Coordinates of C-alpha atoms in Angstrom, one line a residue:
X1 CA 196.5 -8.5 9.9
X2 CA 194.0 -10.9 8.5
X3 CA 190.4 -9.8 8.6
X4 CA 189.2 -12.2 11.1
X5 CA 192.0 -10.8 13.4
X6 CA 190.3 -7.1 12.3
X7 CA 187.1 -9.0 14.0
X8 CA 188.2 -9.9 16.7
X9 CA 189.4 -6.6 17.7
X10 CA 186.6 -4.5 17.0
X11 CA 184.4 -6.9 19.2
X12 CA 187.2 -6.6 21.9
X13 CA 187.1 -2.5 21.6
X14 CA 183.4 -2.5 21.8
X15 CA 183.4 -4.7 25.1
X16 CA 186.3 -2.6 26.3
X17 CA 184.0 0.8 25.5
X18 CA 181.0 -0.7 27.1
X19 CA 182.8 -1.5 30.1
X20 CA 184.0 2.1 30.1
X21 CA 180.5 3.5 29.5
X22 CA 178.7 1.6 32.5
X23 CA 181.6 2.5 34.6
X24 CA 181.2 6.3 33.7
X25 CA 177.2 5.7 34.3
X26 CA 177.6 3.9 37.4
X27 CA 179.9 6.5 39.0
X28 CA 177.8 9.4 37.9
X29 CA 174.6 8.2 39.3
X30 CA 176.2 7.5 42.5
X31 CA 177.7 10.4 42.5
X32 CA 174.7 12.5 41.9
X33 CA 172.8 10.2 45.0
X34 CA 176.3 11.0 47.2
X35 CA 175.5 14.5 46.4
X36 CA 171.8 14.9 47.4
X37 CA 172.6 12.3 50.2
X38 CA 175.0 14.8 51.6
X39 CA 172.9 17.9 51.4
X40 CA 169.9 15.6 53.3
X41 CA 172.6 15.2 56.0
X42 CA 173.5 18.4 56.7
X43 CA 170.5 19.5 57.6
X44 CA 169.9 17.4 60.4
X45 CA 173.7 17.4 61.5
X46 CA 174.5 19.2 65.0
X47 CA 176.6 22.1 64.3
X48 CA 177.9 21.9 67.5
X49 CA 179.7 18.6 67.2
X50 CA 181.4 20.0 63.6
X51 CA 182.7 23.7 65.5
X52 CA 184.0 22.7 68.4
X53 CA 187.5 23.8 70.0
X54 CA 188.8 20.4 69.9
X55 CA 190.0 20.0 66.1
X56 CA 190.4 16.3 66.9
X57 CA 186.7 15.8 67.7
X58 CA 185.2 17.5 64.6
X59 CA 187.5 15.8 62.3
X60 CA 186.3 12.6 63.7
X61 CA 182.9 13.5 63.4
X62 CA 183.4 15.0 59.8
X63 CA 185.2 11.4 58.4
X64 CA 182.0 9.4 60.3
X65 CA 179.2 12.2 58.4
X66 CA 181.5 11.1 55.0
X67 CA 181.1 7.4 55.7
X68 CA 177.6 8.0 56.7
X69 CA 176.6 10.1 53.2
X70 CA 178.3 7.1 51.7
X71 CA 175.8 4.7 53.6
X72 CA 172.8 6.0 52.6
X73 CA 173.4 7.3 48.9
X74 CA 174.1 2.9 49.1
X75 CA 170.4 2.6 50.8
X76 CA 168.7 5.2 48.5
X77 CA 170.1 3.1 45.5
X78 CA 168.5 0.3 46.6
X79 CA 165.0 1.5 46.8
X80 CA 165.8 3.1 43.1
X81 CA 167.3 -0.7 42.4
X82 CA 164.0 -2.3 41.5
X83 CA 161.9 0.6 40.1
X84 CA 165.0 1.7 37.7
X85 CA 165.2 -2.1 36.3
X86 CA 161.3 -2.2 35.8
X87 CA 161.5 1.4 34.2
X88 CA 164.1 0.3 31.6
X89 CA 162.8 -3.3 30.8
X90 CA 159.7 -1.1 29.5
X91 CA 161.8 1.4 27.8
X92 CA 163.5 -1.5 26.3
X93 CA 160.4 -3.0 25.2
X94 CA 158.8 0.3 23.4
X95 CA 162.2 1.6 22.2
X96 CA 164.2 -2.2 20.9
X97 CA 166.2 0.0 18.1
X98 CA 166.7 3.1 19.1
X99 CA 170.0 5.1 19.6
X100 CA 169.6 7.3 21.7
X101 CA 169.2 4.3 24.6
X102 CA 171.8 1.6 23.9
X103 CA 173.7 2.7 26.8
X104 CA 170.8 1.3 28.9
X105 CA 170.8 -2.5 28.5
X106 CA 171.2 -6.2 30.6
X107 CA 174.7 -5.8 31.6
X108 CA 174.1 -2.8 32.9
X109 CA 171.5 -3.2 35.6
X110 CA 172.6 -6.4 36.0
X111 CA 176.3 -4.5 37.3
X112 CA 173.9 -2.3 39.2
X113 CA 172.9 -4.6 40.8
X114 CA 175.8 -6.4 42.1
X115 CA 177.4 -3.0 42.9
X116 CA 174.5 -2.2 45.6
X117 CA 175.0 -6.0 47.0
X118 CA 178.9 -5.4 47.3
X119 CA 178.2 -1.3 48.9
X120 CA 175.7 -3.0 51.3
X121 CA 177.8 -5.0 52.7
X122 CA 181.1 -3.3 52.9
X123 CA 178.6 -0.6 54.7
X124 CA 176.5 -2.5 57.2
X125 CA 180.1 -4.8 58.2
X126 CA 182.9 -2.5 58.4
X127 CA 182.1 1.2 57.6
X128 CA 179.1 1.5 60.0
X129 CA 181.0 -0.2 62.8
X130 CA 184.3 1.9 62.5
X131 CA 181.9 5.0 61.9
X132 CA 181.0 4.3 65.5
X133 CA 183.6 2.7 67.2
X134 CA 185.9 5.8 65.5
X135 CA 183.2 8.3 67.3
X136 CA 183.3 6.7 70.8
X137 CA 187.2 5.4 70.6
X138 CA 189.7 7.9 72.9
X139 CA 192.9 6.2 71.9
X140 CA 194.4 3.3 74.1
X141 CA 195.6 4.3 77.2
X142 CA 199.5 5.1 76.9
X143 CA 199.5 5.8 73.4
X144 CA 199.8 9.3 71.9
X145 CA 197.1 11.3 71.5
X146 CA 195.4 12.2 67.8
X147 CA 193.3 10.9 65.5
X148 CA 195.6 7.6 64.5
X149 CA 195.5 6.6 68.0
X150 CA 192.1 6.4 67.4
X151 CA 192.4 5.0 64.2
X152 CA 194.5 1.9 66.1
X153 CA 191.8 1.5 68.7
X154 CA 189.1 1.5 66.3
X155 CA 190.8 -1.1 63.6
X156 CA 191.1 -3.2 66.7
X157 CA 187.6 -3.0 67.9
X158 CA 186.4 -3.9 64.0
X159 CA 188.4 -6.5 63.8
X160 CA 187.4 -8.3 66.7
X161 CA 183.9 -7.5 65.9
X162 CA 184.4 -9.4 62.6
X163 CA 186.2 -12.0 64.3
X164 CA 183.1 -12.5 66.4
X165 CA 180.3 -12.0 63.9
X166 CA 182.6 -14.7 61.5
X167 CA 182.2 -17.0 64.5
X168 CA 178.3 -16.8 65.0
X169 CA 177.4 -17.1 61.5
X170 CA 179.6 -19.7 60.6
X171 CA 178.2 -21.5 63.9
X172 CA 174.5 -20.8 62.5
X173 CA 175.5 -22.1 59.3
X174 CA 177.0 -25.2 60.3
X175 CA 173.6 -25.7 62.2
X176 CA 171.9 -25.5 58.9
X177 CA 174.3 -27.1 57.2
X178 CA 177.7 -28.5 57.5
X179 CA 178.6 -28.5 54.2
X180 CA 178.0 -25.0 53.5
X181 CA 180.0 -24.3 56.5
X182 CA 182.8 -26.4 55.2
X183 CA 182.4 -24.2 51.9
X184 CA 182.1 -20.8 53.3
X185 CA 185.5 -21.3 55.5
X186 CA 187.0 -22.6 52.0
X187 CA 185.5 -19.0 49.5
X188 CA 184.8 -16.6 51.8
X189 CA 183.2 -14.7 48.8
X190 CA 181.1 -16.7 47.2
X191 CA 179.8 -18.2 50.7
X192 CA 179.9 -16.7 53.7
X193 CA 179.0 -12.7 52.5
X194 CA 176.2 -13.8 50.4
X195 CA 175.2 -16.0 53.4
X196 CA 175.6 -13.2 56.3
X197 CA 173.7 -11.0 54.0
X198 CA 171.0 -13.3 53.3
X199 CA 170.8 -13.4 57.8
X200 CA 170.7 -9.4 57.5
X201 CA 167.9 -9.4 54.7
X202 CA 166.0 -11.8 56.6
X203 CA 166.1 -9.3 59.2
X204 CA 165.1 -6.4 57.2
X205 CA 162.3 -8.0 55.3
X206 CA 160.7 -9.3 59.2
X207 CA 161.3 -5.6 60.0
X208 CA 159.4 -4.4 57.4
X209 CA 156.7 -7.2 57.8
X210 CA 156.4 -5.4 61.4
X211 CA 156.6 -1.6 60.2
X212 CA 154.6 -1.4 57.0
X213 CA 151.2 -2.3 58.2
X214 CA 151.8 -0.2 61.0
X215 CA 152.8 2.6 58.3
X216 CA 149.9 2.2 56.1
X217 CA 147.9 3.1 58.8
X218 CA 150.2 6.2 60.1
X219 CA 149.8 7.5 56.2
X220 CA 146.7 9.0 56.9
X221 CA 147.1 10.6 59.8
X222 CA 150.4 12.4 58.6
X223 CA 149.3 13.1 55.2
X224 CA 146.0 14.4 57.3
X225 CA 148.6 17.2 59.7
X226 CA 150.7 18.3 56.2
X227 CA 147.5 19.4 54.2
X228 CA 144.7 21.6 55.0
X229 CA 141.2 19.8 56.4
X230 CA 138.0 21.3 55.1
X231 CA 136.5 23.5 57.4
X232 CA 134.0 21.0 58.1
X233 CA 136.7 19.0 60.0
X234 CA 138.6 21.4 61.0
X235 CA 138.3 24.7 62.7
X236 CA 141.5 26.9 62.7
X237 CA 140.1 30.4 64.3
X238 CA 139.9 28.1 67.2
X239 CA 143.0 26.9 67.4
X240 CA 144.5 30.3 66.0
X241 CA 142.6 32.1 69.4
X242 CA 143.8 29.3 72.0
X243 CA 147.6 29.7 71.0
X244 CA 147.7 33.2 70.6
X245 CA 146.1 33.1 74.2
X246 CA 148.7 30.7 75.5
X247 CA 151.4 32.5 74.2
X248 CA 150.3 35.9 75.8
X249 CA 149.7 34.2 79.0
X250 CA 153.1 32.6 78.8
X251 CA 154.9 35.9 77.9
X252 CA 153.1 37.4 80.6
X253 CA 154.7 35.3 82.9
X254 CA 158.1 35.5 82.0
X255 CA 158.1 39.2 82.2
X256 CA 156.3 39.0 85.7
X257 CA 157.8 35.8 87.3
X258 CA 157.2 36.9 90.9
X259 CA 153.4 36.8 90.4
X260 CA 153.9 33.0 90.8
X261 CA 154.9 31.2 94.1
X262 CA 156.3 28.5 92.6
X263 CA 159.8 28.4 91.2
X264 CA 159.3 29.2 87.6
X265 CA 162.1 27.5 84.8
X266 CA 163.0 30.3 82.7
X267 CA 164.6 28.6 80.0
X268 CA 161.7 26.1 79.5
X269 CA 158.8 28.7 79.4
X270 CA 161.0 30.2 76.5
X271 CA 161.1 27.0 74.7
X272 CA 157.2 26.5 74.8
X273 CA 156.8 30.3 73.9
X274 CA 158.9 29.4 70.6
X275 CA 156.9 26.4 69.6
X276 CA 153.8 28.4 70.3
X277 CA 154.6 30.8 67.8
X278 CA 156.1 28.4 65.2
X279 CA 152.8 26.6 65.7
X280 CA 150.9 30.0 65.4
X281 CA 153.0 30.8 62.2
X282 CA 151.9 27.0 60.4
X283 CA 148.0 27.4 61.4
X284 CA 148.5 31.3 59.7
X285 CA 149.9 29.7 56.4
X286 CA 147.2 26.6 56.3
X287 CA 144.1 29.9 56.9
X288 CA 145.6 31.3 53.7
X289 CA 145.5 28.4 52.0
X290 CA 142.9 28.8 49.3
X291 CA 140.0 27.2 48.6
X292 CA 140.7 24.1 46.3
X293 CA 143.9 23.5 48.3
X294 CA 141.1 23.2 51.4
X295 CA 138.2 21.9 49.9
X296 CA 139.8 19.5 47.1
X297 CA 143.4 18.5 47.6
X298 CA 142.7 16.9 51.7
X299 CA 139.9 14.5 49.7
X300 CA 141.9 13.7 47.0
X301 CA 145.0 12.5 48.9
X302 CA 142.8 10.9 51.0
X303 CA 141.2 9.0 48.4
X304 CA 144.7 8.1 46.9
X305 CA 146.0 6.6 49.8
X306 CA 143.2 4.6 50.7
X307 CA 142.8 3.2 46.9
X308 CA 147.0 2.6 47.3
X309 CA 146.7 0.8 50.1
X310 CA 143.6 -1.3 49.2
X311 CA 145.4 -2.2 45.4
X312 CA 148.6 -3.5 47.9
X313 CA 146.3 -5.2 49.8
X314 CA 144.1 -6.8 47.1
X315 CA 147.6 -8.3 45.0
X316 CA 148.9 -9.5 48.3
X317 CA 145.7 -11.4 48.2
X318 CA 146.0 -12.3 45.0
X319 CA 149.4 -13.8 45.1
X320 CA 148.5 -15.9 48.1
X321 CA 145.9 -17.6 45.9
X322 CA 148.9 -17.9 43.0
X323 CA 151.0 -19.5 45.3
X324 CA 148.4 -21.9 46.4
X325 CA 147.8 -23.2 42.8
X326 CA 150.8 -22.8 41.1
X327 CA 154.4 -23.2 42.6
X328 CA 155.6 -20.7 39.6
X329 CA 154.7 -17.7 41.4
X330 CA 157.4 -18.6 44.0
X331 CA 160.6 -15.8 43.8
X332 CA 163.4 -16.9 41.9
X333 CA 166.7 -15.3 41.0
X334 CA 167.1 -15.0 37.2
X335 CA 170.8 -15.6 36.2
X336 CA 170.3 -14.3 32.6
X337 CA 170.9 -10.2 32.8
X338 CA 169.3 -9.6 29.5
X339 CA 166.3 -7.6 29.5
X340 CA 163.4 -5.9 26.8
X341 CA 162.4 -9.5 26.5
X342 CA 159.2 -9.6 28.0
X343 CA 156.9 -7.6 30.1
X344 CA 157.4 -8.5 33.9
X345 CA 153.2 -6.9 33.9
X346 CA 150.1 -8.3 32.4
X347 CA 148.8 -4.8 31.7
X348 CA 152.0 -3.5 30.3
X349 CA 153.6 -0.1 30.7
X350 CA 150.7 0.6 33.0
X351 CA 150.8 -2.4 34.4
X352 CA 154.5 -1.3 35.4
X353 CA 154.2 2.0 36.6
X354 CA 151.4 0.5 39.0
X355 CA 154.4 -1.4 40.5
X356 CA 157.0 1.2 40.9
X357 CA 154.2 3.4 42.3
X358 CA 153.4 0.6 44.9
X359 CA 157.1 -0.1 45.8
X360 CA 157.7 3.5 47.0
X361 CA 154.5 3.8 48.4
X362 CA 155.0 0.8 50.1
X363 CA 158.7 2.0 51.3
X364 CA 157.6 5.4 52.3
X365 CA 155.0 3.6 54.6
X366 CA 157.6 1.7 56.2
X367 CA 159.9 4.2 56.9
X368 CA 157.0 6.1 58.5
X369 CA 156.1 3.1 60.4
X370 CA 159.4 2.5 61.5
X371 CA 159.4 5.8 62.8
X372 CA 156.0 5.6 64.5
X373 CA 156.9 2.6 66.6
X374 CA 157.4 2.7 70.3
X375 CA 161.0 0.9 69.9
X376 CA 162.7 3.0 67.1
X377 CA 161.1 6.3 68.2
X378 CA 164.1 8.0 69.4
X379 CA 166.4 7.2 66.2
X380 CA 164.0 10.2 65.0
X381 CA 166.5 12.6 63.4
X382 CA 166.0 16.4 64.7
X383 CA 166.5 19.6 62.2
X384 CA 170.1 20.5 63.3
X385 CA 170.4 18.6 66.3
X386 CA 170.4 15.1 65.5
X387 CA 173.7 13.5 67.5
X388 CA 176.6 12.1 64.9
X389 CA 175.8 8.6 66.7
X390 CA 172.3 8.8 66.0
X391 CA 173.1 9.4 62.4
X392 CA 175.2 6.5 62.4
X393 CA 171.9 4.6 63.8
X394 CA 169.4 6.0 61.1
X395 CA 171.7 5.3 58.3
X396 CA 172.3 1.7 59.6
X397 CA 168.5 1.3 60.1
X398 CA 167.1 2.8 56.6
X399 CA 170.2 0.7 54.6
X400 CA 168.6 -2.7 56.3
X401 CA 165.1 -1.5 55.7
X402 CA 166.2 -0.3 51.8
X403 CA 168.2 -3.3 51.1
X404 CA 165.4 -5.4 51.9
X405 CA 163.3 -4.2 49.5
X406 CA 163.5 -6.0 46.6
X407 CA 162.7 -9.1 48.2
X408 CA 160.3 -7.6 50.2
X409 CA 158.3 -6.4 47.1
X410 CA 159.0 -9.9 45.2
X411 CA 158.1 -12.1 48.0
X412 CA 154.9 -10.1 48.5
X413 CA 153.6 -10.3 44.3
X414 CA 154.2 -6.8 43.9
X415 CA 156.5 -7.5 40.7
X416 CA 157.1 -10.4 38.5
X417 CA 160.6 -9.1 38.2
X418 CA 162.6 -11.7 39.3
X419 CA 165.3 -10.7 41.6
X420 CA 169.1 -9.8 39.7
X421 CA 172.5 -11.3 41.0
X422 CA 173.2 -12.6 44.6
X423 CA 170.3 -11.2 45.8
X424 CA 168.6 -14.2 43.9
X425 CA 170.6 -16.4 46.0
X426 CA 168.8 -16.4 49.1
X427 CA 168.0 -20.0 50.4
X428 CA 164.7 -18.8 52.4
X429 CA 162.9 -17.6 49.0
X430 CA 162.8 -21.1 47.9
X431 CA 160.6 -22.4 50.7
X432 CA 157.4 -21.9 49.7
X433 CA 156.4 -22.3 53.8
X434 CA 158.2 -19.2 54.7
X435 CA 156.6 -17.2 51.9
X436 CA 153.0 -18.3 52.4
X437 CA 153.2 -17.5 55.9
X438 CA 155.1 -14.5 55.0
X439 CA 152.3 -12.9 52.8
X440 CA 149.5 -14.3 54.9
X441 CA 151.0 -12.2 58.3
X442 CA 151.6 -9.1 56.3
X443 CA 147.7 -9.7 54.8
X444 CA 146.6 -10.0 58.0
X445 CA 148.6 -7.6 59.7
X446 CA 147.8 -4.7 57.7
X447 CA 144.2 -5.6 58.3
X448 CA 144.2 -5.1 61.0
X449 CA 146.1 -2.2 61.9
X450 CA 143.8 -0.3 59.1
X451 CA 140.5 -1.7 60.9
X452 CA 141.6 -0.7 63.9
X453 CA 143.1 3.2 62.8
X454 CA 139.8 3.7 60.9
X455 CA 137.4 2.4 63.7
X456 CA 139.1 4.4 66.4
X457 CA 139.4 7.3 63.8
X458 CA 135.1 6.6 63.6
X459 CA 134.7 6.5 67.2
X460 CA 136.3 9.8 68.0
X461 CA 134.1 11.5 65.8
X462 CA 131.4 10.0 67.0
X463 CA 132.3 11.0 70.6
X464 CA 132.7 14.7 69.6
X465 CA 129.8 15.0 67.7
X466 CA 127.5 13.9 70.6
X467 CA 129.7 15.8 73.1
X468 CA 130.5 13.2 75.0
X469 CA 134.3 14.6 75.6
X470 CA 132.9 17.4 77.4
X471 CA 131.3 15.8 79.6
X472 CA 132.6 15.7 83.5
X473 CA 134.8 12.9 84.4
X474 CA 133.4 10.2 87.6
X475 CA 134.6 11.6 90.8
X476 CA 136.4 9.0 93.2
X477 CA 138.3 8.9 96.4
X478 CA 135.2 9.0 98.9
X479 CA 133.9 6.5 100.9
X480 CA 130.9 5.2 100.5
X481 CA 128.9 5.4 103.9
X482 CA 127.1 2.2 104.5
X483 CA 124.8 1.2 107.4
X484 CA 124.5 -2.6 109.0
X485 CA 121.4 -3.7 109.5

């Protein structure tokens, strides 16, 4: 062999044992997310639905907690997604030559990349749906008995669904425009999944217009029930002495239950005697707490949030103003995967950890909103007694919101990273109408849920200070006697 034959091998072997490398890297850190994904589930899981004397039942419901796990390691990757890539653009930056880090380059995050687009869709449009048609199927009527009967039932159902969703979207894109339609009937690839997924991000990033504000003003108040008030704001001998009293006067009544006319419900009186003393167990561990956990950690979480959610506020501001002098701060998708280039922050590594710090603040915030809102308050999963369907419904729910992410953080300014692969291909990121509007409703939005937390916060103090809660309410009912002249 001649030496340019030599050549051309080697460079062949080293694209062969790069290939191998990000495959082996790829599989690992999904398999580590699959892992911790799993435990997470199994602790909200009803045992009940996984022991029960129908083998046929629990096997069901143990392939629909596997496709689950499989969901959400997908929608956990996704929020890692963006923060990983900004994390190793600056790696790459400080660190251009060293060895220790060649495995981490372009092609790699760039695969990433396209592996979360492909696992987000083959979750949200067939493993989701047969998750819960595969739960709720029976088997068709005449047909044996067993899980492949409801195999049969439930490839039916998916297909039909597909059938039907094919139908709409093809219709909605022929709306918009015939020739893409034309086009996504001839590639179904390169077309019409990038296309349905762009509907489905669309979605997600208008759900997350409508839950983060609401979040960002929820953080407080939970962050306030998880950590330990100052004394000055809280007083927990009080509240120590009236559940203690509550509990003895509800114990006291289940062991005398004919002191009480009324009909008395055993079981529920048990229940509330429970959550008394898991109550009364909490409000013990937070009186222990020591003195800089109480005096020092409640202000300085405090102070974190609000300076978080002011800095998210102020570069959503900011990038309005960009994007009404200068079209270049409009998203875009960037076709080249190379990175260590050039900073994606004006202040640098700081710069960057600013924006990974804001992104999961920012997610954590919606999740909590999401949870917090009157619609989606039920999907709330329950410590070993959530429903296998209601999995199915939070892992659908948090892979929308998750998925939606990087958009969401690179339509709002937070990064300059521009967006990898087909999520770049969106056709709504190019309209600069959509993403002015965009920004200005989230601006506004947040606004004014935080004006409105911290004045009502404000006036309930105020109220309790003075006294004016204790004071007795207007009686009504009576007439008022009135005398004609």
């Amino acid at each position: 062999m001649e030496a340019a034959d030599y050549e051309v091998l080697s460079v062949r072997e080293q694209l062969f044992h790069e290939r191998v490398r990000e495959c082996i890297i790829s599989v690992l850190l999904f398999a580590a997310l699959y892992i911790l994904c799993h435990i997470f589930l199994t602790r909200f899981k009803k045992p009940a639905e996984f022991t029960t004397v129908d083998d046929e039942d629990a096997i069901v419901n143990k392939i629909a907690l596997e496709l689950c796990t499989f969901t959400l390691a997908v929608a956990l990757g996704a929020v890692l997604l963006l923060p990983f890539s900004i994390i190793s653009n600056e790696v790459l930056l400080s660190l251009p030559r060293n060895y220790y880090i060649q495995w981490l380059n372009g092609s790699l995050i760039h695969g990433l990349w396209n592996l979360v687009f492909l696992f987000s869709n083959l979750s949200l449009i067939f493993l989701m749906p047969f998750a819960y048609f595969f739960t709720e199927s029976e088997g068709f009527a005449g047909s044996r008995k067993g899980v492949l009967g409801r195999v049969y039932e439930t490839v039916v159902m998916l297909v039909l669904l597909t059938l039907l969703v094919l139908g709409m979207v093809w219709v909605a894109s022929a709306i918009v425009d015939n020739k893409a339609s034309r086009e996504s009937l001839y590639d179904l690839w390169e077309y019409y999944l990038p296309y349905l997924y762009s509907c489905i991000s669309f979605l997600g990033v208008l759900l997350l217009l409508v839950c983060t504000p609401l979040g960002l003003a929820r953080m407080f108040s939970v962050t306030g029930k998880l950590l330990v008030k100052p004394r000055l704001l809280e007083d927990l001998e009080e509240q120590l002495s009236c559940s203690a009293f509550e509990e003895a006067a509800l114990t006291r009544r289940i062991r005398n239950p004919t002191s009480c006319w009324l009909p008395l419900d055993m079981e529920l009186l048990h229940r509330q005697v429970r959550a008394l003393q898991t109550q009364r167990v909490l409000l013990e561990k937070r009186r222990k707490a020591s003195a800089w956990q109480r005096n020092l950690g409640y202000p300085l979480a405090m102070l974190c949030l609000l300076l978080l959610t002011g800095l998210s506020v102020l570069i959503v501001a900011i990038h309005i103003l960009e994007l009404l002098i200068d079209d270049a701060a409009m998203p875009r998708g960037m076709q080249d995967p190379s990175l260590g280039q050039v900073s994606f922050s004006k202040l640098g590594s700081f710069g960057a950890v600013i924006q990974v710090v804001l992104i999961f603040y920012l997610m954590v915030s919606s999740v909590v909103g999401f949870y917090s809102s009157p619609l989606f308050r039920r999907l709330l999963p329950r410590w070993q007694d959530t429903a296998m369907t209601q999995i199915i419904g939070n892992c659908v729910c948090l892979l929308v919101l998750s998925s939606a992410l990087p958009v969401f953080s690179r339509t709002l300014g937070l990064t300059r990273f521009d967006l990898l692969g087909d999520f770049g291909r969106f056709d709504w990121l190019g309209s600069f109408y959509i993403v002015f509007l965009y920004n200005a409703a989230f601006a506004g939005l947040t606004t004014l849920c935080l004006v409105k937390t911290f004045t009502a916060a404000v006036r309930a103090e105020l109220i309790q200070a003075f006294g004016l809660d204790r004071l007795p309410l207007p009686v009504t009912g009576f007439p008022r006697s009135s005398r004609k002249s």
